[in-house]
Amino acid sequence: MHSKNKPCTFYVTTPIYYVNAKPHLGTFYTTLLADVTARWNKIKGCDTFFLTGTDEHGQKVAEAAAVAGKTPQAHVDELAEIFKQVWQRYNLNYTRFIRTTDNYHVKAVQKWLTELIAKGEIYKSTYEGWYCPSNEAFLTEKDLEFKEAGQPPISLLSGKPARWVSEECYFFRLSAYQDRLLEFYRTHPDFITPAERLNEVIAFVENGLKDLSISRKTITWGIPFPGDESHVTYVWADALANYLTAVGFEDETRTAEFSKWWPADVQIMAKDIVRFHAIYWPAFLMASGLELPKRLVVHGWIRVNGEKMSKSLGNVIDPVEIADQYGIDPIRYYLTRYIAITQDSSISTDDIEQRINTDLANDFGNLINRTITLALKNGLSSLPTTVSTYPADKELHAELQRTLIEFETEMNRYFFHQAYAALWKYVASINRYFHAQEPWKVIKQNPERFNEIITTTCQAITAVGVLLWPVMPQTIEKLFKAVGFKFVENTNYLEMLKAGSLETPFTLSALEPLFTKYDKKETEPMTTPTQTATDKTTPEKTAPAQAPTAPQGTQGYISIDQFAQVELVVGTILEAEGLPQAEKILVMKVNCGSYGIRTICAGVKKYYTPEELKGTKTVFVLNLQPRALFGIVSQGMMLTATNADGKPTPVRIDATVPEGTRLK
Ligand code: ME8
C-alpha cells in the first residue's frame, strides 16, 4: 500500500475530457471548481497538485476525427491545444495537463494491466451486449429503453441509440469486488458529496455487478492491450488510470512523486460519470492494492433551455464567448457563487449581468474605490498594522471571525456557493460599517479616528480579497497591489486571519474600477437564452444609505440577493412518524428531487396523523443550519401558515410541479 506522509499536500483532479469537440461551459465549470479548490488549499498553505487533461482514445474520438476528415492523432493534437488555451485564458492554473496519448501514460497503463493479468484479475472471454458509444459504456438492461420494434434500444445514459457488440474481450473480475465495495461505502459515508449520490451507487452495486470488459477488438484507436495487440484497451480503463500515471504511477524514476500525491484528496466531476468513478475505479484500485481517493465531488448539470448542455445535443455555451463579453473573473465568480453543486442550474445573461452589477460593481467594487479614493484625497496612504479596538471596529473584526468559521466549513464540504454567500454577508457588513462611521465627516473633526476607520475597512477588504482570490485571482491581485499587500501563494493566510491579522502595513495607491457595470440595453442577449434564476424585473440593488423606507407592516427591505440565499424547494412527504419521547414532533422522509431524500422534523404532531401527511406536496427550506431534535438531525423546515383555528397548514403546490423545483 502506498500512503501519504506529508502533512499538507492536496491533490485535486477533474475528469479528462473527450476531444470530440471544443471545451464548453460544462467542462469549464468542473475545471473551474478544481482550480478554486486548488487555490483554496494554497491559501491554507498547502502544496497542491491540480490535474486535468484530455481523454483521447476510443470510438467516440475516432469517429469525431473521421467526421473532421483528420487522422485521430492530428485531430487530438489540435483539440488538446484548444483545451489548454481556454483553460489558460481563464487562469485555470493546472499543475499537469495529461493526454492519454502521452507516451508515459501509455507505457504505465500497459505495465499496470500486465500486473493485473499476472494477478489473475483479468481473463479472456466473449462479450455480447449493448454498448453506448456516446458514453463509451457497456450497458445493463436497466440502462436501455426499447422504443420501436426493429430499432436499436436507446441508451438511457446518453439518450442515443445503443449498438450491439459481440466480440472477444478481456474481462476484469469486477463481480469479485461487490462485497468489498459495499463494505467500503458503509465505512466511508463521506466518500461522495453530496451524500445522496452515494445511495444511488450503493443501489446499483447491490443489484449485482458483472465482470467488466476492458478491451475492444473492433476498434484500433487505443492503447494496444499488453500481450495481445489484436485488442486495444477499453477507453475507461485507460482513462481512469490517468489519475495515477499523471503523478508517476508505474514509473520507477517517479516513486517519491507518486507517494507524495496519491491518494487524491478530491476528484471532481458531474453526475454522468459517477458509476465509473465510484464503482469501477475503486475496484481497479483495490485489485492493484492502491488506496482509494478520499472523496468524489459530484455536481449537477449546467442546463440550457431545460436540457443538459452537451456537445452531442449541440446546445453548448462557449466559455470564450462569454469571457469576451463579461471578462474572466466575473464569469468565474458567477459560476462559483450562483451554481449549487447539489442541483442542475440554468444560467442566463440577464442573471450574469445583474450579479456583476450588484455583487461585484456595487457591493465590492464601489467599497474598494470609495475607501481608497477617500483616503488618498485626504493625504492618507500609509496605514499601520494595528488592529483597532474601537467598539464598531471590534465588532467588524469579530464578524470576520464568525464568517471565517462558516466559510471554511462550506468550502471544506465543497458547497462553494454557500461559502461565497457567507462572504458576501460580510461584504454587506463592511458596507454598513463604512456608511455608519461616515469617515467623510469624521475627517474634519478627528483625523486620528478617520485613519482608524480607513485602516479597519482596508483590513476587512483585504481579508475578503484573500478569501476571494481562489475565485478571482486576477482582480484580487490588482486589489492587493492597490493596498500594497504582498500576496505569496502557499502561505497559510487562513490561520493568520483566524489569529486576527494579516500583519500587513498598507500603502495605498490609486486603482481603476475593478468591474464594469452592464446596462441591459447595451448587451446582446446570449444565443442560447435560458430561464433566469431571478426575477428580471427586479430593480438594481441600491446602497443601504439610499434604500427607500420599507413598506408598511414589513420588517424592512431585503435585497433580491438575500432572498436568493434561502433555498425554498418543492418536496413530497413520503412517510412520517412520531417519536414516543416528543410531544409535538413528527419526523418525515421527504423526496426533494435532485436534493435527495431529506429527514425533516416538523412540530405538527398535535394536528396531523402521519397518514394524513403522507403524499403532501409542499415547500421546504433546505439550507437552514441542520438542527438535532431528540437525536434526529432535521435537514430542512416545512413551510406552514397557521389558520384561524391555530392549525399549521402546509403551503399548497400544484401537482404538476416536480419535486426539487426551487421557488423564486
Ligand atoms: O466523460 N454541466 O468526458 P466528457 C456540467 N472522458 N458539467 C458538464 C456538463 C454540463 N452540462 N457537460 C459536461 C468523459 N460536463 C470522460 C471522462 S475521466 C477518467 C473520463 C463536465 O468530455 C462534467 O465534469 O464527456 C462531466 O462529468 C464531464 O464534463 C464529462 O466530460
XYZ file of C-alpha atoms and ligand atoms in Angstrom:
695
model
C 0.000 0.000 0.000
C 1.166 3.500 -0.760
C 0.419 6.097 1.815
C 0.581 9.807 2.137
C 3.075 11.011 4.690
C 3.453 14.752 4.040
C 1.319 16.830 6.408
C -0.128 19.309 3.956
C -0.349 18.246 0.365
C -3.511 18.396 -1.678
C -4.270 16.573 -4.912
C -7.360 17.532 -6.922
C -8.461 16.157 -10.288
C -11.047 16.840 -12.990
C -12.292 14.258 -15.467
C -10.163 14.152 -18.565
C -12.407 15.402 -21.347
C -13.156 13.702 -24.630
C -11.675 15.584 -27.510
C -14.700 15.118 -29.717
C -15.377 18.866 -29.504
C -14.059 22.099 -28.029
C -14.427 22.910 -24.315
C -17.852 24.242 -23.316
C -19.259 25.847 -20.218
C -19.924 22.437 -18.584
C -16.363 21.148 -18.884
C -15.143 24.620 -17.975
C -17.284 24.626 -14.820
C -15.759 21.407 -13.457
C -12.244 22.622 -14.222
C -13.004 25.946 -12.555
C -14.174 24.187 -9.378
C -10.918 22.229 -9.347
C -8.929 25.435 -9.776
C -10.858 27.122 -6.957
C -10.267 24.061 -4.775
C -6.539 24.066 -5.515
C -6.240 27.788 -4.823
C -8.290 27.457 -1.637
C -5.764 24.893 -0.429
C -2.951 27.219 -1.424
C -4.245 29.949 0.885
C -4.293 27.303 3.603
C -0.568 26.892 2.991
C -0.798 23.508 1.226
C 1.389 22.203 -1.518
C -1.189 21.403 -4.220
C -1.371 19.352 -7.384
C -4.181 20.126 -9.804
C -4.602 17.646 -12.620
C -6.679 17.972 -15.745
C -6.307 16.743 -19.296
C -7.859 15.060 -22.294
C -9.227 11.578 -22.950
C -8.053 10.932 -26.457
C -8.727 7.281 -27.280
C -11.852 5.303 -28.087
C -14.643 5.018 -30.595
C -16.174 8.413 -29.915
C -12.959 10.349 -30.552
C -12.058 8.210 -33.580
C -15.481 8.975 -35.077
C -15.103 12.715 -34.406
C -11.719 12.637 -36.189
C -13.268 10.853 -39.170
C -16.040 13.473 -39.355
C -13.387 16.218 -39.265
C -11.539 14.409 -42.097
C -8.383 14.086 -39.997
C -6.266 11.272 -38.643
C -7.082 10.629 -34.983
C -3.636 11.835 -33.912
C -3.868 15.117 -35.852
C -7.374 15.663 -34.501
C -6.462 15.067 -30.852
C -3.313 17.193 -31.102
C -5.370 20.092 -32.345
C -8.090 19.789 -29.724
C -5.793 19.197 -26.739
C -4.158 22.507 -27.642
C -7.527 24.276 -27.716
C -8.432 22.906 -24.273
C -5.112 24.150 -22.873
C -5.598 27.596 -24.400
C -9.095 28.021 -22.989
C -8.047 26.851 -19.526
C -5.041 29.169 -19.545
C -7.141 32.089 -20.654
C -9.328 31.557 -17.586
C -6.296 31.237 -15.296
C -7.080 27.614 -14.566
C -3.690 27.022 -13.132
C -3.291 23.260 -13.564
C -0.106 21.561 -12.408
C -0.214 18.973 -15.183
C -2.279 18.530 -18.311
C -2.294 14.840 -19.095
C -3.138 13.457 -22.530
C -3.891 9.756 -22.743
C -1.767 9.603 -25.896
C 1.259 10.755 -23.845
C 3.939 8.135 -24.054
C 4.488 7.870 -20.290
C 0.769 7.230 -19.765
C 0.594 4.555 -22.485
C 3.586 2.690 -21.046
C 2.272 2.904 -17.474
C -1.192 1.619 -18.460
C 0.364 -1.364 -20.221
C 2.525 -2.133 -17.200
C -0.433 -1.819 -14.842
C -2.626 -4.155 -16.930
C 0.216 -6.663 -17.240
C 0.361 -6.798 -13.440
C -3.401 -7.263 -13.159
C -3.229 -10.090 -15.717
C -0.418 -11.724 -13.710
C -2.548 -11.483 -10.558
C -5.424 -13.282 -12.260
C -7.693 -10.217 -12.142
C -8.165 -10.264 -15.923
C -9.282 -13.145 -18.173
C -10.355 -13.626 -21.792
C -13.932 -14.404 -22.848
C -16.657 -13.130 -25.188
C -18.847 -10.059 -24.686
C -22.310 -9.929 -26.128
C -24.458 -6.967 -25.301
C -25.379 -3.355 -25.902
C -22.832 -0.565 -25.927
C -23.298 3.200 -25.672
C -20.726 4.888 -27.962
C -21.617 8.329 -26.619
C -20.652 7.398 -23.072
C -18.271 4.589 -24.095
C -20.198 2.343 -21.709
C -21.219 -1.319 -21.681
C -24.904 -1.251 -20.786
C -27.027 -3.253 -18.381
C -30.724 -3.933 -19.027
C -31.663 -1.056 -16.762
C -29.704 1.336 -18.976
C -31.850 0.572 -22.027
C -35.212 1.637 -23.357
C -36.707 -0.390 -26.202
C -38.891 2.028 -28.149
C -39.591 0.761 -31.646
C -39.537 -2.813 -32.916
C -36.652 -3.403 -35.289
C -34.750 -0.360 -33.988
C -31.852 -0.498 -31.524
C -32.787 0.456 -27.965
C -31.971 3.893 -26.573
C -29.125 4.162 -24.086
C -30.549 5.901 -21.037
C -27.046 7.168 -20.243
C -26.901 9.353 -23.342
C -30.370 9.329 -24.896
C -28.747 7.984 -28.095
C -29.207 4.612 -29.844
C -27.146 1.789 -28.348
C -25.058 -0.533 -30.535
C -24.925 -4.326 -30.328
C -21.433 -5.602 -29.636
C -20.419 -9.225 -29.938
C -16.693 -9.768 -29.673
C -13.865 -11.462 -27.881
C -12.740 -9.346 -24.937
C -10.562 -9.309 -21.880
C -12.602 -9.017 -18.697
C -11.792 -7.548 -15.301
C -13.224 -9.530 -12.363
C -15.446 -6.692 -11.171
C -18.042 -9.074 -9.711
C -15.480 -10.232 -7.132
C -15.465 -6.729 -5.623
C -19.156 -6.327 -4.888
C -18.913 -7.042 -1.147
C -15.699 -5.110 -0.658
C -17.192 -2.108 -2.400
C -20.342 -2.213 -0.280
C -18.219 -2.523 2.848
C -16.142 0.447 1.705
C -19.230 2.634 1.143
C -20.583 1.596 4.545
C -17.375 2.583 6.301
C -16.804 5.756 4.229
C -20.123 7.624 4.200
C -18.325 10.812 3.115
C -16.825 9.211 0.021
C -19.250 11.097 -2.230
C -20.503 14.681 -1.925
C -23.463 15.310 -1.990
C -24.245 12.278 0.143
C -27.449 11.403 -1.763
C -25.370 10.280 -4.743
C -23.769 7.553 -2.661
C -27.189 5.930 -2.188
C -27.624 5.624 -5.947
C -24.230 3.957 -6.218
C -24.994 1.538 -3.393
C -28.300 0.591 -5.039
C -26.502 -0.106 -8.328
C -23.874 -2.310 -6.676
C -26.429 -4.154 -4.541
C -28.220 -5.052 -7.754
C -25.220 -7.192 -8.686
C -22.020 -6.494 -10.601
C -20.968 -8.301 -13.739
C -17.353 -8.624 -14.836
C -16.294 -5.651 -16.933
C -14.987 -5.888 -20.457
C -11.724 -3.953 -20.599
C -10.634 -4.411 -24.187
C -12.126 -3.884 -27.648
C -11.205 -5.849 -30.730
C -13.204 -3.977 -33.344
C -11.559 -0.639 -32.572
C -7.991 0.348 -33.334
C -7.679 3.827 -31.786
C -6.488 2.970 -28.299
C -3.626 1.644 -26.193
C -2.576 -1.797 -27.504
C -3.622 -4.387 -24.926
C -0.467 -5.849 -23.350
C 0.270 -9.377 -24.538
C -2.434 -9.326 -27.232
C -2.156 -6.492 -29.673
C -5.216 -7.560 -31.642
C -7.095 -5.726 -28.858
C -6.986 -2.155 -27.626
C -7.569 -1.182 -24.013
C -11.148 -0.161 -23.216
C -11.148 3.619 -23.080
C -12.410 3.885 -19.492
C -9.661 1.606 -18.097
C -7.144 3.725 -19.998
C -8.783 6.990 -18.879
C -9.259 6.272 -15.177
C -5.616 5.271 -14.850
C -4.638 8.862 -15.748
C -5.169 9.933 -12.145
C -2.326 7.582 -11.191
C 0.001 7.834 -14.157
C -0.017 11.660 -14.077
C 1.675 11.579 -10.684
C 4.202 8.898 -11.551
C 2.492 5.516 -11.165
C 4.406 2.607 -12.725
C 7.451 4.780 -13.307
C 10.465 3.723 -11.263
C 12.004 7.153 -11.599
C 8.971 8.882 -10.025
C 8.121 6.781 -6.958
C 8.605 9.660 -4.491
C 6.267 11.828 -6.548
C 3.656 9.113 -6.569
C 3.710 8.560 -2.841
C 3.620 12.292 -2.265
C 0.340 12.768 -4.155
C -1.602 9.546 -4.205
C -4.334 9.059 -2.972
C -6.129 12.051 -4.464
C -7.827 14.282 -1.923
C -10.736 15.071 -4.182
C -11.914 14.104 -7.644
C -14.488 16.437 -9.162
C -16.991 15.507 -11.902
C -20.649 15.730 -12.901
C -23.206 13.047 -12.205
C -22.885 11.384 -15.644
C -19.718 9.554 -14.722
C -20.296 8.614 -11.095
C -20.689 4.934 -11.929
C -17.228 4.811 -13.459
C -15.606 6.698 -10.592
C -17.468 5.246 -7.643
C -17.602 1.591 -8.753
C -15.135 0.591 -11.482
C -12.380 2.918 -10.322
C -12.325 1.824 -6.651
C -12.446 -1.813 -7.793
C -9.433 -1.275 -10.086
C -7.573 0.347 -7.202
C -8.468 -2.431 -4.777
C -7.255 -5.006 -7.307
C -3.957 -3.105 -7.577
C -3.505 -2.765 -3.806
C -3.739 1.027 -4.002
C -5.526 3.436 -1.708
C -8.833 4.898 -2.841
C -9.357 8.620 -3.431
C -10.580 10.365 -0.315
C -13.597 11.997 -1.866
C -15.615 12.378 -5.041
C -17.441 15.662 -5.542
C -20.305 15.279 -7.963
C -22.078 18.332 -9.318
C -25.241 18.706 -11.387
C -25.799 19.861 -14.952
C -25.494 23.286 -16.333
C -28.662 23.411 -18.369
C -29.780 25.319 -21.398
C -33.489 25.588 -22.084
C -34.140 22.878 -19.525
C -31.778 20.394 -21.186
C -28.313 19.316 -20.157
C -25.780 21.333 -22.088
C -23.695 18.880 -24.073
C -21.599 18.557 -27.161
C -23.848 15.874 -28.577
C -27.025 17.943 -28.082
C -25.330 20.871 -29.835
C -26.591 23.471 -27.343
C -23.307 24.460 -25.767
C -22.300 27.863 -24.442
C -18.788 28.795 -25.438
C -16.702 29.882 -22.428
C -14.553 32.037 -24.694
C -17.549 33.959 -25.998
C -18.817 34.822 -22.543
C -15.331 35.740 -21.349
C -15.143 38.194 -24.243
C -18.460 39.633 -23.197
C -18.088 39.754 -19.406
C -14.445 39.179 -18.510
C -12.713 36.208 -16.929
C -13.147 36.847 -13.227
C -16.814 37.887 -13.284
C -17.655 34.602 -15.018
C -15.508 32.639 -12.558
C -17.322 34.409 -9.730
C -20.787 33.926 -11.161
C -20.394 30.180 -11.680
C -18.826 29.539 -8.290
C -21.247 31.701 -6.364
C -24.542 31.030 -8.130
C -24.410 27.372 -9.048
C -25.056 24.945 -6.228
C -23.216 21.694 -6.814
C -26.237 19.840 -5.437
C -28.576 20.660 -8.301
C -28.910 21.320 -12.010
C -28.781 25.004 -12.863
C -29.820 27.164 -15.735
C -27.835 30.259 -16.475
C -28.731 33.410 -18.381
C -27.045 36.620 -19.421
C -29.632 38.660 -17.519
C -28.669 36.919 -14.343
C -24.940 37.213 -15.026
C -25.296 40.955 -15.652
C -27.369 41.502 -12.579
C -24.862 39.703 -10.346
C -21.947 41.602 -11.816
C -23.762 44.898 -11.246
C -24.910 44.208 -7.717
C -22.343 41.917 -6.105
C -19.206 42.964 -7.902
C -19.602 46.541 -9.094
C -21.876 47.887 -6.320
C -21.152 45.859 -3.210
C -17.470 45.158 -3.562
C -16.007 47.390 -6.287
C -17.578 50.628 -5.016
C -16.496 49.915 -1.486
C -12.884 49.495 -2.553
C -12.878 52.580 -4.752
C -14.593 54.787 -2.228
C -12.271 53.772 0.579
C -9.060 54.214 -1.361
C -10.163 57.413 -3.095
C -11.279 58.992 0.179
C -8.022 58.061 1.903
C -5.814 59.364 -0.898
C -7.869 62.534 -1.278
C -7.143 63.282 2.371
C -3.451 62.564 2.056
C -3.581 59.191 3.765
C -1.613 56.407 2.083
C 0.386 54.642 4.818
C -1.710 52.612 7.217
C -0.446 50.794 10.302
C -0.798 47.082 11.149
C -2.575 47.855 14.436
C -5.981 46.306 14.942
C -8.365 48.940 16.293
C -10.306 48.265 19.485
C -12.963 50.938 18.904
C -16.303 49.111 19.520
C -17.633 49.246 15.928
C -14.221 48.174 14.582
C -14.034 45.331 17.087
C -17.463 44.147 16.014
C -16.412 44.114 12.346
C -13.334 42.051 13.247
C -15.499 39.720 15.322
C -17.864 39.270 12.401
C -14.929 38.274 10.224
C -14.148 35.520 12.708
C -17.718 34.226 12.503
C -17.588 34.437 8.703
C -14.319 32.502 8.612
C -15.869 29.607 10.501
C -18.838 29.413 8.143
C -16.721 29.967 5.047
C -14.230 27.255 5.948
C -16.932 24.726 6.797
C -18.700 25.287 3.485
C -15.504 25.268 1.422
C -14.324 22.080 3.056
C -17.563 20.368 2.062
C -17.367 21.867 -1.439
C -20.530 23.969 -1.068
C -18.775 26.847 -2.790
C -21.994 28.792 -3.354
C -22.742 28.820 0.353
C -19.191 29.767 1.298
C -19.287 32.789 -1.003
C -22.814 33.701 0.100
C -21.419 33.847 3.655
C -18.548 36.007 2.481
C -20.976 38.372 0.757
C -22.876 38.814 4.016
C -19.589 40.076 5.409
C -19.113 42.424 2.437
C -22.555 43.858 3.255
C -21.418 44.369 6.860
C -18.291 46.226 5.751
C -20.510 48.498 3.644
C -22.811 49.102 6.602
C -19.835 49.829 8.831
C -18.372 52.295 6.345
C -21.657 54.149 5.961
C -22.342 54.245 9.683
C -18.861 55.542 10.547
C -19.125 58.370 7.980
C -15.380 58.836 7.510
C -16.027 61.720 5.049
C -17.462 63.693 8.004
C -15.073 62.390 10.666
C -12.019 63.674 8.777
C -12.995 67.233 9.620
C -13.107 66.761 13.395
C -10.961 63.754 14.173
C -8.240 62.755 11.682
C -6.987 60.011 14.000
C -10.350 58.299 14.022
C -10.522 58.765 10.233
C -7.245 56.827 9.938
C -8.680 54.101 12.125
C -11.836 53.756 10.024
C -9.865 53.560 6.777
C -7.444 51.049 8.294
C -10.242 48.864 9.623
C -12.042 48.992 6.266
C -8.855 48.148 4.353
C -8.152 45.254 6.694
C -11.650 43.905 6.169
C -11.483 44.375 2.383
C -8.111 42.644 2.188
C -9.404 39.734 4.265
C -12.282 39.388 1.776
C -9.703 39.656 -1.016
C -7.724 36.719 0.343
C -10.830 34.536 0.523
C -11.892 35.678 -2.945
C -8.524 35.068 -4.528
C -9.335 31.416 -5.339
C -12.253 32.652 -7.463
C -11.000 35.948 -8.907
C -7.213 35.773 -8.830
C -6.509 38.485 -11.410
C -8.862 41.084 -9.959
C -7.806 40.420 -6.402
C -4.160 40.716 -7.303
C -4.978 44.226 -8.592
C -6.640 44.982 -5.272
C -3.613 43.671 -3.369
C -1.403 45.936 -5.432
C -3.582 48.955 -4.660
C -3.367 48.356 -0.894
C 0.278 47.290 -1.010
C -0.343 43.752 0.259
C 2.398 41.316 -0.744
C 0.496 38.150 -1.512
C 2.545 34.955 -1.631
C 0.917 31.700 -2.764
C 1.152 28.733 -0.393
C 1.124 30.913 2.707
C -1.322 29.877 5.403
C -3.399 33.064 5.278
C -6.370 31.313 6.751
C -4.508 30.779 10.026
C -3.338 34.391 10.001
C -6.868 35.647 9.518
C -8.097 33.393 12.299
C -5.369 34.731 14.542
C -6.786 38.198 13.904
C -4.420 39.924 11.480
C -2.715 39.679 8.120
C 0.023 41.687 9.822
C 0.401 43.983 6.869
C 1.005 47.728 6.888
C -0.891 49.102 3.898
C 0.436 51.505 1.317
C -2.454 52.733 -0.766
C -2.314 53.695 -4.405
C -4.996 54.694 -6.899
C -6.728 51.987 -8.903
C -9.120 51.823 -11.828
C -12.630 50.480 -11.135
C -12.296 46.703 -10.934
C -15.646 45.866 -12.545
C -17.724 47.123 -15.457
C -21.430 47.659 -14.908
C -23.891 46.423 -17.516
C -26.743 48.375 -18.855
C -29.303 45.856 -20.134
C -29.921 47.797 -23.304
C -26.301 47.707 -24.347
C -25.615 43.980 -24.390
C -26.874 41.438 -26.851
C -28.785 38.515 -25.391
C -26.893 35.228 -25.379
C -27.617 32.998 -28.378
C -28.919 30.297 -26.055
C -31.332 32.092 -23.723
C -32.414 30.215 -20.637
C -34.697 30.680 -17.718
C -33.215 33.038 -15.151
C -32.529 32.351 -11.526
C -34.006 35.701 -10.539
C -36.870 37.926 -11.442
C -35.797 40.015 -14.420
C -37.911 42.957 -13.328
C -36.133 43.299 -10.008
C -34.653 46.769 -9.717
C -30.959 47.009 -9.183
C -29.912 46.777 -5.561
C -29.242 50.196 -4.052
C -26.673 51.169 -1.460
C -28.003 50.892 2.102
C -27.935 54.661 2.687
C -30.332 55.279 -0.227
C -32.702 52.393 0.441
C -36.328 53.532 0.491
C -38.393 53.087 3.634
C -39.826 49.606 3.999
C -43.496 49.100 3.111
C -45.927 49.265 5.985
C -46.236 46.139 8.101
C -42.995 44.520 6.930
C -39.737 44.313 8.815
C -37.713 46.157 6.231
C -36.493 45.517 2.717
C -34.178 42.691 1.904
C -32.261 42.543 -1.334
C -33.014 40.003 -4.062
C -29.629 38.597 -3.219
C -30.595 37.987 0.395
C -33.830 36.357 -0.752
C -31.926 34.138 -3.190
C -29.923 32.743 -0.290
C -32.979 30.900 1.007
C -33.349 27.595 -0.823
C -37.109 27.051 -0.994
C -37.744 23.728 -2.665
C -40.794 21.607 -3.521
C -40.867 18.184 -1.870
C -43.333 15.354 -1.254
C -43.663 13.707 2.145
C -43.013 10.015 1.613
C -43.564 8.938 5.201
C -43.943 10.430 8.666
C -43.727 9.046 12.156
C -43.993 10.318 15.711
C -41.362 9.789 18.378
C -42.674 8.469 21.706
C -40.474 10.934 23.614
C -41.512 14.001 21.578
C -44.889 15.558 22.141
C -45.002 17.855 19.145
C -42.649 16.485 16.534
C -43.260 14.297 13.503
C -40.205 13.010 11.661
C -40.746 12.937 7.914
C -38.886 11.494 4.953
C -39.266 13.997 2.145
C -38.500 13.458 -1.527
C -36.836 16.698 -2.638
C -35.973 15.591 -6.187
C -32.352 16.343 -7.074
C -31.767 17.472 -3.474
C -32.319 13.866 -2.423
C -34.490 12.370 0.284
C -34.311 14.520 3.393
C -35.194 13.799 7.006
C -37.193 16.780 8.203
C -38.834 17.324 11.600
C -41.973 19.446 11.971
C -43.899 20.452 15.084
C -47.270 19.289 13.729
C -47.913 16.059 15.654
C -50.865 17.564 17.518
C -52.605 18.423 14.260
C -51.868 15.606 11.817
C -51.535 11.851 11.831
C -48.581 10.504 9.837
C -51.070 9.048 7.325
C -52.637 12.462 6.701
C -49.282 13.993 5.835
C -48.114 11.191 3.572
C -48.193 12.277 -0.082
C -48.404 16.011 0.733
C -46.523 18.114 -1.755
C -45.341 21.378 -0.253
C -42.414 23.746 0.232
C -39.332 23.184 2.392
C -36.432 25.428 3.316
C -33.417 23.237 2.609
C -30.451 25.348 3.624
C -31.196 26.126 7.245
C -28.440 25.082 9.629
C -29.288 21.413 10.412
C -30.791 21.030 13.916
C -30.804 17.974 16.133
C -34.213 17.334 17.726
C -34.425 14.337 20.042
C -31.291 12.916 18.469
C -32.641 13.298 14.893
C -30.931 15.798 12.621
C -33.552 17.805 10.767
C -32.311 18.644 7.279
C -34.843 21.330 6.494
C -38.034 23.052 7.548
C -41.565 22.651 6.247
C -43.322 25.925 5.455
C -46.772 26.240 7.004
C -49.276 29.023 7.579
C -51.372 28.864 10.733
C -55.113 29.002 10.031
C -57.846 30.654 12.121
C -58.030 27.564 14.423
C -54.303 27.712 15.129
C -53.585 24.694 12.887
C -50.416 24.898 10.795
C -51.350 24.217 7.166
C -48.750 23.327 4.530
C -48.439 25.622 1.530
C -50.345 24.192 -1.444
C -48.309 23.387 -4.560
C -49.709 22.447 -7.934
C -49.439 18.698 -8.649
C -47.649 19.370 -11.957
C -44.637 20.969 -10.221
C -41.915 18.317 -9.854
C -40.057 17.635 -6.622
C -36.776 19.517 -6.407
C -38.189 22.654 -8.096
C -36.832 25.766 -6.479
C -39.219 28.631 -5.665
C -38.191 32.042 -6.834
O -16.973 11.644 -19.631
N -22.843 20.607 -16.914
O -15.592 13.094 -20.794
P -16.597 14.255 -21.219
C -21.854 20.411 -16.039
N -13.721 11.280 -20.927
N -20.746 19.670 -16.302
C -20.632 19.129 -17.513
C -21.637 19.293 -18.494
C -22.785 20.084 -18.159
N -23.768 20.334 -18.995
N -21.244 18.625 -19.587
C -20.028 18.074 -19.313
C -15.897 11.943 -20.135
N -19.656 18.376 -18.069
C -14.709 11.023 -19.954
C -14.153 11.189 -18.551
S -12.422 10.636 -16.596
C -11.375 9.407 -16.246
C -13.008 10.301 -18.203
C -18.367 18.002 -17.423
O -15.856 15.109 -22.178
C -18.596 17.162 -16.186
O -17.449 17.226 -15.381
O -17.901 13.700 -21.643
C -18.726 15.771 -16.773
O -18.554 14.769 -15.799
C -17.598 15.813 -17.785
O -17.654 17.161 -18.309
C -17.747 14.805 -18.899
O -16.767 15.089 -19.876
